[in-house]
Coordinates of C-alpha atoms and ligand atoms in Angstrom, one line a residue:
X1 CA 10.1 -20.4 9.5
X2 CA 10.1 -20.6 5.6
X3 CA 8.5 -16.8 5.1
X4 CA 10.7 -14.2 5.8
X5 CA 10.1 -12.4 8.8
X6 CA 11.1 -9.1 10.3
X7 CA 10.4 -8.6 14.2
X8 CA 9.1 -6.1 16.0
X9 CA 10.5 -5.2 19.2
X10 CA 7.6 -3.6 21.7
X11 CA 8.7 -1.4 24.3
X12 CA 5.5 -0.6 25.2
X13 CA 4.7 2.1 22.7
X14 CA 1.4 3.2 21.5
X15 CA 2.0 3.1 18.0
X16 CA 3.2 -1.0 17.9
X17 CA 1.3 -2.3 15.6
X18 CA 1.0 0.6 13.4
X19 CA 4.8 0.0 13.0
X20 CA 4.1 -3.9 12.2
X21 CA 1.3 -3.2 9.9
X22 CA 3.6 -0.3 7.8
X23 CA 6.1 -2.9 7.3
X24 CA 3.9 -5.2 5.7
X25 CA 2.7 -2.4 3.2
X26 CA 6.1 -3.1 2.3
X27 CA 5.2 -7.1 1.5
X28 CA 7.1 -8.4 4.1
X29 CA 5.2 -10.4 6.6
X30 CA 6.3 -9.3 10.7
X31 CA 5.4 -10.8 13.8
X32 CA 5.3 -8.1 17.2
X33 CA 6.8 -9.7 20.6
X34 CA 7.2 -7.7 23.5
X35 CA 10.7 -6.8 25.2
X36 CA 10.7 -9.6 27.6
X37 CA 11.1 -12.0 24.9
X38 CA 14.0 -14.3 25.4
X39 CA 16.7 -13.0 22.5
X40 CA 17.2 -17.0 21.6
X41 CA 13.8 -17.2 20.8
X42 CA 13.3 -14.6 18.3
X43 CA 16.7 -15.6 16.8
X44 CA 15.0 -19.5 16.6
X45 CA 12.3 -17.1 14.3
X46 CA 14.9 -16.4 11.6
X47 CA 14.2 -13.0 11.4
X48 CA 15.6 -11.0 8.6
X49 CA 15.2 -7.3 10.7
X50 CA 14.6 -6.3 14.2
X51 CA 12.5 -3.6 14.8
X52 CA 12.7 -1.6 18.4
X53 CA 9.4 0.7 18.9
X54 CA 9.2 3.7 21.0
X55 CA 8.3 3.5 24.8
X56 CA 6.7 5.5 27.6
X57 CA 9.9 5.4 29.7
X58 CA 13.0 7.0 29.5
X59 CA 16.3 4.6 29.3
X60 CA 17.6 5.6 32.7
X61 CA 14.1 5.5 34.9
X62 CA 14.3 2.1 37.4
X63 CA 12.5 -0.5 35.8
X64 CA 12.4 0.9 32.1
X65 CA 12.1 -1.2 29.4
X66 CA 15.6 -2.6 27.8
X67 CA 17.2 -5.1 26.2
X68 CA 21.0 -6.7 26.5
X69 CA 23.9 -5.6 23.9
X70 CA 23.8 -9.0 22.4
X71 CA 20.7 -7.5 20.5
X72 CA 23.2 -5.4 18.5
X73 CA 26.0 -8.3 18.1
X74 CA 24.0 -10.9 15.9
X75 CA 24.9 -9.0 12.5
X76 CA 20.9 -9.0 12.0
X77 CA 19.8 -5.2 10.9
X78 CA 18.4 -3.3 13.8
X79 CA 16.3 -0.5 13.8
X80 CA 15.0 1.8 16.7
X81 CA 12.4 4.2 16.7
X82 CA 12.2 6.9 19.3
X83 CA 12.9 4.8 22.7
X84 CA 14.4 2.2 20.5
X85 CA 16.8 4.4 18.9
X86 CA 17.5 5.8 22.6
X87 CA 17.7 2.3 23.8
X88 CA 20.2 1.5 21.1
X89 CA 22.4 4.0 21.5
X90 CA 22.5 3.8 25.7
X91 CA 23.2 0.5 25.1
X92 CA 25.7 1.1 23.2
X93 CA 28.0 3.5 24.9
X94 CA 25.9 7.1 23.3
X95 CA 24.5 9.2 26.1
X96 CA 20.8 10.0 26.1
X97 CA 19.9 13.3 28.1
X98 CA 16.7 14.9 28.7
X99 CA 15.8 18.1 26.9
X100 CA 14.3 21.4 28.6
X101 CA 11.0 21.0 26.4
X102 CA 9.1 18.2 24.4
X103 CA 10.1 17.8 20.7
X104 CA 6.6 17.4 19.5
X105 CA 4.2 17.2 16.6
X106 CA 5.4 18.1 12.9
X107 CA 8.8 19.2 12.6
X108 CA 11.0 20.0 9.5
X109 CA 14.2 17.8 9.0
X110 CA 17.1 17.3 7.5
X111 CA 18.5 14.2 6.1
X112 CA 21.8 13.1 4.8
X113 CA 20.5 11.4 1.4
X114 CA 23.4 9.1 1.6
X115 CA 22.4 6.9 4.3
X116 CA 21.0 3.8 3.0
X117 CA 17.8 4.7 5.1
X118 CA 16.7 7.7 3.5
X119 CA 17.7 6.6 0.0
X120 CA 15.4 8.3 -2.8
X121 CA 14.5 10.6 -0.3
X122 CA 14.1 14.5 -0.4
X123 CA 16.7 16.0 1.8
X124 CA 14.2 17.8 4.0
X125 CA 10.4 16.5 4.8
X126 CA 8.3 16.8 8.2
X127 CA 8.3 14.1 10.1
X128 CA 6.5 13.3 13.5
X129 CA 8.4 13.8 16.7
X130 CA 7.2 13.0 20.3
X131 CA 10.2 13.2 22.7
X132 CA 11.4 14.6 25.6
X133 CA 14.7 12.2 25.6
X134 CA 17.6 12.9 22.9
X135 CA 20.7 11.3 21.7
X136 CA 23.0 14.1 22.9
X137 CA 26.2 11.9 22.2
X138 CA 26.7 9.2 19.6
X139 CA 27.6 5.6 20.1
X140 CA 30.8 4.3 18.9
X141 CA 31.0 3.6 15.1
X142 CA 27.5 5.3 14.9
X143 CA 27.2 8.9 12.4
X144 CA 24.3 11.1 12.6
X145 CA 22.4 11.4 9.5
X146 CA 19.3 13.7 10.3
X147 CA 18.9 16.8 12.4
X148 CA 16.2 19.3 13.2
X149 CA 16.8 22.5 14.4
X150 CA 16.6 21.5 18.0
X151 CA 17.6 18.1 17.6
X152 CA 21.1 17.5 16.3
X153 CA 20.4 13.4 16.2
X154 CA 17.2 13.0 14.6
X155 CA 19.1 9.6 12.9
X156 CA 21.9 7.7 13.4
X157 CA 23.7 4.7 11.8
X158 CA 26.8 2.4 12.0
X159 CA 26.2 1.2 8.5
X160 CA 28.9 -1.8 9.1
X161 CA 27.1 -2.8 11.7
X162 CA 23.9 -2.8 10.1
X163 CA 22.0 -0.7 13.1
X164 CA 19.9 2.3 12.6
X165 CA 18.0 4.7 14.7
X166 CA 15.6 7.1 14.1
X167 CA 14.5 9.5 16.5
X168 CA 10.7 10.2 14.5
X169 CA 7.9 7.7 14.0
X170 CA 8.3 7.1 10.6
X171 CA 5.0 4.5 11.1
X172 CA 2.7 7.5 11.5
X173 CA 1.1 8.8 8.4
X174 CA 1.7 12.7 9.5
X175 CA 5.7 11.8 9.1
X176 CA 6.0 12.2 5.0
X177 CA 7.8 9.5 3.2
X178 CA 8.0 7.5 6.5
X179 CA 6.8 4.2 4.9
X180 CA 9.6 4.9 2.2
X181 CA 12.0 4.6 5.5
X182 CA 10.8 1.8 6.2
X183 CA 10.8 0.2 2.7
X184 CA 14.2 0.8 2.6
X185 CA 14.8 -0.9 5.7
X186 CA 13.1 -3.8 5.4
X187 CA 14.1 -4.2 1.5
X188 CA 17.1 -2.9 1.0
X189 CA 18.8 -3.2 3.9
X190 CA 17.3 -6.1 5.3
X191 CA 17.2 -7.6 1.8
X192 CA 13.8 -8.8 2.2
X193 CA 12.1 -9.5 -1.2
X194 CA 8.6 -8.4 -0.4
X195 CA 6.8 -11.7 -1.2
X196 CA 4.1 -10.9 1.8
X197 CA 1.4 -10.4 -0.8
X198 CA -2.8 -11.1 -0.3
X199 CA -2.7 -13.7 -3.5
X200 CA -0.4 -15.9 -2.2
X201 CA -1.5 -15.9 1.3
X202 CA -4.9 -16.9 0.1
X203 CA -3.7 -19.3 -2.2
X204 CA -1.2 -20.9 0.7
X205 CA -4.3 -20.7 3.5
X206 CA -6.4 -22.8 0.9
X207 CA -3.5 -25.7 0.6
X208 CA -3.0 -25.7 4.3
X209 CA -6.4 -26.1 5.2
X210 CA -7.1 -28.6 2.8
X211 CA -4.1 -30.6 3.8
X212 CA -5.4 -30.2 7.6
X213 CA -9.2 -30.8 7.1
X214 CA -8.6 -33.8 4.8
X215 CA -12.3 -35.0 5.1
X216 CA -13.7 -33.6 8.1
X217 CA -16.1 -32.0 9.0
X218 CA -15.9 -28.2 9.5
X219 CA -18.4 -25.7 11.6
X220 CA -18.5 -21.7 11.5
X221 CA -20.0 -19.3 13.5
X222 CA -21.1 -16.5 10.6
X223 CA -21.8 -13.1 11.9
X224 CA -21.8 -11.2 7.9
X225 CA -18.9 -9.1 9.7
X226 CA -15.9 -9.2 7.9
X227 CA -13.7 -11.4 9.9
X228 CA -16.1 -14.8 10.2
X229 CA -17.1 -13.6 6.1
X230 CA -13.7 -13.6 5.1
X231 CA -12.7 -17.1 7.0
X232 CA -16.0 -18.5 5.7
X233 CA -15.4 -17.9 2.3
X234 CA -11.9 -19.0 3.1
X235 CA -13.1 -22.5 4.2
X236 CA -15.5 -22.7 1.9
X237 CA -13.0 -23.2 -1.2
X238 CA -10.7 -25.0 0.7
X239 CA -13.5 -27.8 1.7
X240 CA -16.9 -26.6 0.0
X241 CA -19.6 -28.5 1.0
X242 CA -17.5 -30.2 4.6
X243 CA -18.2 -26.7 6.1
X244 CA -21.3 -25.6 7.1
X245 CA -22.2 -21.9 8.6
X246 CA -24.5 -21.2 10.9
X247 CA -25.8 -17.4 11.4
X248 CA -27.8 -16.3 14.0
X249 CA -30.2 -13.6 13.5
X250 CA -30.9 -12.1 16.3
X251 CA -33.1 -9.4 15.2
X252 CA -30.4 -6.9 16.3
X253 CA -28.6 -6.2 12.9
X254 CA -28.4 -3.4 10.6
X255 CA -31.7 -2.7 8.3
X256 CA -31.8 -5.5 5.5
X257 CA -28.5 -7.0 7.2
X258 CA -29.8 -10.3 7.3
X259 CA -31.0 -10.9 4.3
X260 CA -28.1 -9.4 2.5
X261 CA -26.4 -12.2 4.4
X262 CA -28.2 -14.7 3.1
X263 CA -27.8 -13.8 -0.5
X264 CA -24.0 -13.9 -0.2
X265 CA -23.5 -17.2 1.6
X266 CA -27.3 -18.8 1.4
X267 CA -28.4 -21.1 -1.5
X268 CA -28.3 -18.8 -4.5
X269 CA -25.1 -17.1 -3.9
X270 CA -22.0 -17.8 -5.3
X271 CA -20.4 -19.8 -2.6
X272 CA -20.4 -23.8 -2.2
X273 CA -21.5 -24.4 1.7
X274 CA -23.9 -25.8 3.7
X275 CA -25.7 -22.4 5.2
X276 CA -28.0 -22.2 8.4
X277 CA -30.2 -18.9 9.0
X278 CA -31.5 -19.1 11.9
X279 CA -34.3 -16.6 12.6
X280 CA -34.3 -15.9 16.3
X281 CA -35.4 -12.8 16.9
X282 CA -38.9 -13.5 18.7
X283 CA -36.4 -15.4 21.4
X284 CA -33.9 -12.3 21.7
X285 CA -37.0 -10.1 22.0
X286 CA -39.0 -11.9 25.0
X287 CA -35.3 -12.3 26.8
X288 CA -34.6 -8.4 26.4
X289 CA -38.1 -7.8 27.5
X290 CA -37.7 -5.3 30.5
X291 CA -34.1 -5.2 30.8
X292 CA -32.7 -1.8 30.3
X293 CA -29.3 -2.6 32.2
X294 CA -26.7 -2.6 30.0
X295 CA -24.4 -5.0 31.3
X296 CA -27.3 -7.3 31.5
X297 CA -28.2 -6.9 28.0
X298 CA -25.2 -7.6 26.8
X299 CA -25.3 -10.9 29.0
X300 CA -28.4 -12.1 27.7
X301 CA -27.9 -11.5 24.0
X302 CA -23.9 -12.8 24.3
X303 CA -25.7 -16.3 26.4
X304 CA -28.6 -16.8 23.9
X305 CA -26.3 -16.1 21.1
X306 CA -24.7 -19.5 22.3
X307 CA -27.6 -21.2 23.4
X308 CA -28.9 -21.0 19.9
X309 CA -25.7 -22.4 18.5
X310 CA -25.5 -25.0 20.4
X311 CA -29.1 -26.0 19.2
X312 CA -27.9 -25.8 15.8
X313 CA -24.6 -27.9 16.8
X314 CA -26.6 -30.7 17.9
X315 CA -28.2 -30.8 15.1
X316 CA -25.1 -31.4 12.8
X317 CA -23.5 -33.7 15.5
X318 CA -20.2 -33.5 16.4
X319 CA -18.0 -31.8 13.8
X320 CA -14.1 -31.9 13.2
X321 CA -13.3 -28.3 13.1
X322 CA -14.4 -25.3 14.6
X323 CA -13.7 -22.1 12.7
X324 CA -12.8 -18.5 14.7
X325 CA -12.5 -15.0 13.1
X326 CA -9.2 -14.4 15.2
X327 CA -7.3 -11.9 13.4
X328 CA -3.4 -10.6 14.6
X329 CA -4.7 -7.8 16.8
X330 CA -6.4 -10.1 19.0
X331 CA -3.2 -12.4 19.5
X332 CA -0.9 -9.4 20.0
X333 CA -3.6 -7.9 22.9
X334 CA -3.7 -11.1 24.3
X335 CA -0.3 -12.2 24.5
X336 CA 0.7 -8.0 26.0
X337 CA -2.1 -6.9 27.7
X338 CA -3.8 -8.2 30.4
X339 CA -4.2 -5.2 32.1
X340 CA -6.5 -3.2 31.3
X341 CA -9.8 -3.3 33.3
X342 CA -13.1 -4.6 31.3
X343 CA -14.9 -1.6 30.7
X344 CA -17.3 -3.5 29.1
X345 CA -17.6 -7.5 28.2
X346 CA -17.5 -7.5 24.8
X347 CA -19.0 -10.4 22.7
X348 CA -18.3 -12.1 20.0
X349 CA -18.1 -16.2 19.8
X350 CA -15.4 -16.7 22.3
X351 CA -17.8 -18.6 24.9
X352 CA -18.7 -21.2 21.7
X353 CA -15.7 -23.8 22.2
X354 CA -17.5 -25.0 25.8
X355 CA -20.3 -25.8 24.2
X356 CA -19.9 -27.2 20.7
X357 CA -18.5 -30.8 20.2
X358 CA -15.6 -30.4 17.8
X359 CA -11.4 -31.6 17.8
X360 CA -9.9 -28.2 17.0
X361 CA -9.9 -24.8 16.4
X362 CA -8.8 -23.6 12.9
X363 CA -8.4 -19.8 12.7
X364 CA -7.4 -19.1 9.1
X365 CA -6.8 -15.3 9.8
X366 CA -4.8 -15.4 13.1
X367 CA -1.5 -13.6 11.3
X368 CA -3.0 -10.6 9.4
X369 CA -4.0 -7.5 10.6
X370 CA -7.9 -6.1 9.3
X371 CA -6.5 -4.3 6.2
X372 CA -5.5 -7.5 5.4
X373 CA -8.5 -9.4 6.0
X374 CA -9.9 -7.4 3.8
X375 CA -7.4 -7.5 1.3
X376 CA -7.9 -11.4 1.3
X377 CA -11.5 -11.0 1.3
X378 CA -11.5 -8.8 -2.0
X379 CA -8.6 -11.5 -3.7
X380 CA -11.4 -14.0 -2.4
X381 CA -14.4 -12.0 -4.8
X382 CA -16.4 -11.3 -1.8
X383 CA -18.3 -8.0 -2.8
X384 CA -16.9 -4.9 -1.9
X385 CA -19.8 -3.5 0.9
X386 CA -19.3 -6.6 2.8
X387 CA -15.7 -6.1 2.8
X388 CA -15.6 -2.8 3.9
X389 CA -17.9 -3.2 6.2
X390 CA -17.9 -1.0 9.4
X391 CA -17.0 -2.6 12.7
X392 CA -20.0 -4.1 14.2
X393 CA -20.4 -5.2 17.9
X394 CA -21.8 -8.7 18.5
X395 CA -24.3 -7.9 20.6
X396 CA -25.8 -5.3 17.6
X397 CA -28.4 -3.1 18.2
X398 CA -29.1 -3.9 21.4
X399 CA -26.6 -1.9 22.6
X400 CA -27.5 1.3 20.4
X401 CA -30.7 1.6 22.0
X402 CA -30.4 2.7 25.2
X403 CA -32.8 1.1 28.0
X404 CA -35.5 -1.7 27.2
X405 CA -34.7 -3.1 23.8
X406 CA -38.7 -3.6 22.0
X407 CA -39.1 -4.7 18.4
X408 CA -40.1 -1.2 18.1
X409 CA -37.2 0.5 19.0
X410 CA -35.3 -1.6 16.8
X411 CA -37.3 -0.5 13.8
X412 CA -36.7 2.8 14.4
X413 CA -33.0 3.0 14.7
X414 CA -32.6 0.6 11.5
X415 CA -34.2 3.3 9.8
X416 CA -32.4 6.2 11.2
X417 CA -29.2 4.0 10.6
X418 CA -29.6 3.2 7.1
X419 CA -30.2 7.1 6.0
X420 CA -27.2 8.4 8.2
X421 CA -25.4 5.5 6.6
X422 CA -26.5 6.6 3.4
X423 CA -26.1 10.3 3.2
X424 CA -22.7 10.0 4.8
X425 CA -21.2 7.6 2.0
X426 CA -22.7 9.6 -0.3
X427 CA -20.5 12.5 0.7
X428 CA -17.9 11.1 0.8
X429 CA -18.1 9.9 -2.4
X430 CA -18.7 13.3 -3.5
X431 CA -16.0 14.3 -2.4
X432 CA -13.3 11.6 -3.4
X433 CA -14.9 12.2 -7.1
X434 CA -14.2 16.1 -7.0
X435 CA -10.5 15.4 -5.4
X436 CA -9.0 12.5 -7.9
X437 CA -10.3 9.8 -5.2
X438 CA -9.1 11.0 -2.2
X439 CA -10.6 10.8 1.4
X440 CA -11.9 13.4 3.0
X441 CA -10.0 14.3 6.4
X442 CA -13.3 14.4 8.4
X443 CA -14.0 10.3 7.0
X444 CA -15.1 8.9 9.7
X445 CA -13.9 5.2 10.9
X446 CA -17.1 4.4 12.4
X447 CA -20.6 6.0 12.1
X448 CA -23.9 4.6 13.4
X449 CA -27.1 6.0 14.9
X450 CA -28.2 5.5 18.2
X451 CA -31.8 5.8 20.1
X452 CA -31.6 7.7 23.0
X453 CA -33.7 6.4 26.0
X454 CA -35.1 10.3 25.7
X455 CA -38.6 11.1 24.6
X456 CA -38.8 15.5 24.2
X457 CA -41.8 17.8 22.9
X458 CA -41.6 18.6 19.5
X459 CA -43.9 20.1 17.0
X460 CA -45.0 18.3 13.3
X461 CA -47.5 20.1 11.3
X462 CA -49.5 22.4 13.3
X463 CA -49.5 18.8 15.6
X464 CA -47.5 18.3 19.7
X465 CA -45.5 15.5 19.3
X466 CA -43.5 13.6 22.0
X467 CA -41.1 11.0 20.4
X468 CA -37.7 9.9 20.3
X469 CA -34.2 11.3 20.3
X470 CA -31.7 9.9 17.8
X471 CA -27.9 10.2 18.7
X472 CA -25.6 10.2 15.3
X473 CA -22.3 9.3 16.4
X474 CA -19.4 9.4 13.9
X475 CA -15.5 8.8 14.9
X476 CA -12.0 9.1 14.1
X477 CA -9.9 6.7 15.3
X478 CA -6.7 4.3 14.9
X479 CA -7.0 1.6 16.9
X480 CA -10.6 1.8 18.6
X481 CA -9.4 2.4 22.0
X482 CA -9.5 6.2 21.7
X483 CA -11.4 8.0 19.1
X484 CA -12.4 11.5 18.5
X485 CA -15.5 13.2 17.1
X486 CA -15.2 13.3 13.2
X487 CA -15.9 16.7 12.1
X488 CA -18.4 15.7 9.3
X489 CA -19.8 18.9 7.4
X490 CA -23.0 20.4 8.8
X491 CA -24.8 20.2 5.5
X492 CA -24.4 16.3 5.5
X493 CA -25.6 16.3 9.6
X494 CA -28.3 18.7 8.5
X495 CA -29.8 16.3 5.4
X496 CA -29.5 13.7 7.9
X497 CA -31.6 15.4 10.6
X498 CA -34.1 16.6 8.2
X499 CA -34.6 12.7 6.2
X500 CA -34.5 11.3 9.5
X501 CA -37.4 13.1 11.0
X502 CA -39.6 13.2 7.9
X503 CA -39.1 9.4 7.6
X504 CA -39.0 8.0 10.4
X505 CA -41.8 7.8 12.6
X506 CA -41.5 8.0 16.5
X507 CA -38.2 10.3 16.4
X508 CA -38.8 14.1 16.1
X509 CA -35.0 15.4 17.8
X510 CA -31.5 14.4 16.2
X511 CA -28.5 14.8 18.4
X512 CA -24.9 14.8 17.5
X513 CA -22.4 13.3 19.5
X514 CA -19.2 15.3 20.5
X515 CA -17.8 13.0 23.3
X516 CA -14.2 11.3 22.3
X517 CA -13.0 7.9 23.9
X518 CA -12.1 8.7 26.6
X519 CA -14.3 9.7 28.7
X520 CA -17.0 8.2 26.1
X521 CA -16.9 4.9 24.5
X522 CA -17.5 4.6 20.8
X523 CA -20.7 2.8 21.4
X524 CA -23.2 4.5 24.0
X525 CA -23.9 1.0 25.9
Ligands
XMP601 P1 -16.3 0.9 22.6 O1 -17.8 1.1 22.7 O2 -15.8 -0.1 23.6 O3 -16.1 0.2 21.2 O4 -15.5 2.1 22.6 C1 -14.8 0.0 20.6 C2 -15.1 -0.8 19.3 O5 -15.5 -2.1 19.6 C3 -16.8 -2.3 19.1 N1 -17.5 -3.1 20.1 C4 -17.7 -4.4 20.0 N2 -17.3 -5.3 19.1 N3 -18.4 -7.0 20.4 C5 -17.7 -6.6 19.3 O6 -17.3 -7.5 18.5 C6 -18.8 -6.2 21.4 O7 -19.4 -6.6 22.3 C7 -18.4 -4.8 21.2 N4 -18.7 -3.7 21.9 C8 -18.1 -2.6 21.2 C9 -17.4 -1.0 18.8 O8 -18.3 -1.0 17.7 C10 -16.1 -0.2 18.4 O9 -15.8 -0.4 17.1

């Protein structure tokens, strides 16, 4: 492998790819494989730093995660965090007990500004701890160089040995200076140069493709979400008019989505392609009809969806190429997990290979993680709103209004959509312009209104009225698979409610929605 690599080491912890992604805020590219993997193959990577993450288990449990000594004998930096340092240190001859009560949450420590890993440090910040487990006797060769006050090994190192352990998560962002730690292992110690950067990965992704498409014949699925917007453009100056995109509107997008689509990558936008809009929204209507299941919905709008395509495939005849929005998350899930029940079947364009006639897949973003789609995207000149676009789910609207999907319904949660949408950015760009640009804690990850199947009494003007219920939901979350309610001021909620009802007819309740993931999902269907 030509780019330098550092790997990550999962033991099963929950904050894996945070790790991965913190290490290439330092430029340097990293690749996450699970415990199991055979030590010869991550050494047949070339990897310039080892990374060991924390765990659930505890290093003497039956069955916990581990690894052999030979991890620590390649001359190779190591690092382990929480379990891994644990790990490292069991492994190593240390002893690892099991304190009375949990380290946990922010805790002052102290470092030893010496060690290599906490160079240009302060020599006290608060860092993140989460253990019951400690180091309570050092490995051979190893020194401690941070403590707490109940914890006298919050890091250790055998700096001829080039192995490291720190007892914190220095990946989470409520550990200060953590991504410095980090730096300073990947850089410094692991000598990596930091040439992970956006500009050259677009500019490298260009050649490649170029170099693999030759004169063939491309096809892309466009949804206007950020992954398939990012790969479009992508393709599109690698091979210009060879690609073609085809986007389905289903009549289940955001208010004005479509069209804003169409500006971007239609005709009289800035990009060279071969662009297909097709308007299907009477079909997705008259299939919804009557259907208030939700796993049925989702069924019928994820079939359609491909139905449609493979209309639109014909049309073009067979094609060389096929290009998917897979980014890294997706491979790392698929390559762990496994596990996990379906909750819900979530679609995007994975049933399209069946059904269009092409040679291969091309997935230009498989390596980076969404920050760094985006990233690309911006280097690429798409325009900033479509870039940060919120997450979206395939199947759109349809599964924000709750029960029978009717033309009607969709109207009205467009419209309540676009003003939540609007007064909340607007906030918060108050408030990053009276704080020198920062976020506001409550910032939501992901906001959206939802109709409620629920029709109440109300009263307008002297006038009964019985109307609609409209759900706001706002969340703060890492990693989508638990969120909590973001706490977004009451004025903001308030001018919300009040727009919404005076603007949008059939609605005359606004609820706010408290539940976090679990027991909730973000979405309601
Ligand atoms: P849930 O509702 O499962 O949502 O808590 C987690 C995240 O996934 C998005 N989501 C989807 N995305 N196809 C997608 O591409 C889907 O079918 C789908 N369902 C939910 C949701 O918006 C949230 O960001």
């Amino acid at each position: 492998m030509a780019r330098e690599t550092v790997i990550v080491i999962d033991f099963g912890g929950q904050y894996n790819q945070l790790v991965a992604r913190r290490v290439r805020e330092c430029n340097v590219y990293c690749e996450i494989y699970s415990y199991r993997t055979p030590l010869d193959k991550i050494l047949a990577m070339n990897p310039k730093g080892i990374i060991l993450t924390g765990g659930p288990n505890s290093v003497y449990e039956e069955g916990a995660a581990t690894c052999g000594k030979e991890l620590f004998e390649t001359g190779i930096p190591v690092l382990g965090l929480c379990y891994g340092a644990q790990l490292m240190s069991h492994v190593l001859g240390g002893e690892v007990k099991r304190a009375e009560n949990r380290e946990y949450g922010k805790t002052e420590t102290f470092f030893d500004t010496t060690s290599p890993l906490f160079k240009d440090l302060p020599d006290k910040n608060i860092v993140w701890m989460s253990h019951f487990d400690y180091i309570s006797k050092l490995a051979p060769g190893f020194t401690s160089v941070a403590h707490t006050a109940s914890t006298p090994v919050a890091a250790a190192q055998n700096v001829d040995k080039k192995l490291y352990a720190i007892q914190f998560h220095p990946e989470v962002l409520h550990t200060e200076n953590g991504t410095k730690m980090l730096y300073n292992f990947v850089r410094n110690i692991c000598g990596c140069a930091g040439d992970w950067k956006m500009d050259s990965f677009v500019e490298t992704a260009i050649a490649d493709i170029r170099a693999k498409v030759g004169n063939g014949k491309v096809l892309c699925a466009l949804s206007g979400g950020v992954d398939s917007s990012v790969a479009a453009v992508l393709l599109s100056k690698a091979v210009g008019k060879q690609l073609t995109c085809v986007f389905v509107d289903h009549g289940l997008l955001r208010k004005n989505e479509g069209d804003e689509v169409e500006a971007v990558f239609g005709p009289d936008g800035p990009y060279e392609l071969n662009f297909i809009r097709v308007n299907a929204k009477d079909r997705y209507y008259s299939k919804l009809a009557g259907v208030a299941e939700p796993e049925k919905k989702r069924k019928i709008i994820g079939e359609e969806f491909i139905r449609v395509f493979e209309e639109e495939a014909k049309k073009i005849g067979s094609v060389d190429y096929l290009v998917q929005g897979t980014i890294y998350p997706d491979v790392v899930e698929s390559g762990l997990g496994g596990e996990s029940a379906v909750i819900k079947s979530h679609h995007n364009v994975g049933g399209l290979p069946e059904h269009v006639d092409f040679k291969e897949i091309i997935e230009p973003l498989r390596d980076l993680f969404k920050d760094e789609v985006r990233k690309a995207g911006l280097e690429l000149g798409i325009p900033e709103y479509l870039v940060y676009r919120q997450p979206f789910p395939g199947p759109g609207l349809g599964i924000r209004i709750i029960g029978e999907v009717t033309a009607d319904k969709v109207r009205i949660v467009q419209d309540a959509d676009a003003i939540y949408r609007e007064e909340v950015g607007k906030a918060i760009d108050e408030y990053k312009a009276k704080n020198g640009g920062a976020e506001p804690k409550w910032m939501p990850n992901q906001y959206f209104a939802a109709l409620t199947n629920m029709r109440s009494v109300g009263v307008m003007g002297d006038e009964r009225t019985y109307d609609y219920a409209v759900a706001l939901r706002a969340v703060n979350t890492i990693d989508f698979m638990t969120a909590e309610a973001a706490n977004i001021p009451w004025e903001v909620l308030q001018t919300v409610m009040s727009r919404i009802i005076n603007e949008v007819r059939g609605v005359n309740r606004v609820f706010y929605d408290l539940t976090s993931k679990p027991p909730g999902t973000i979405e309601m269907e």
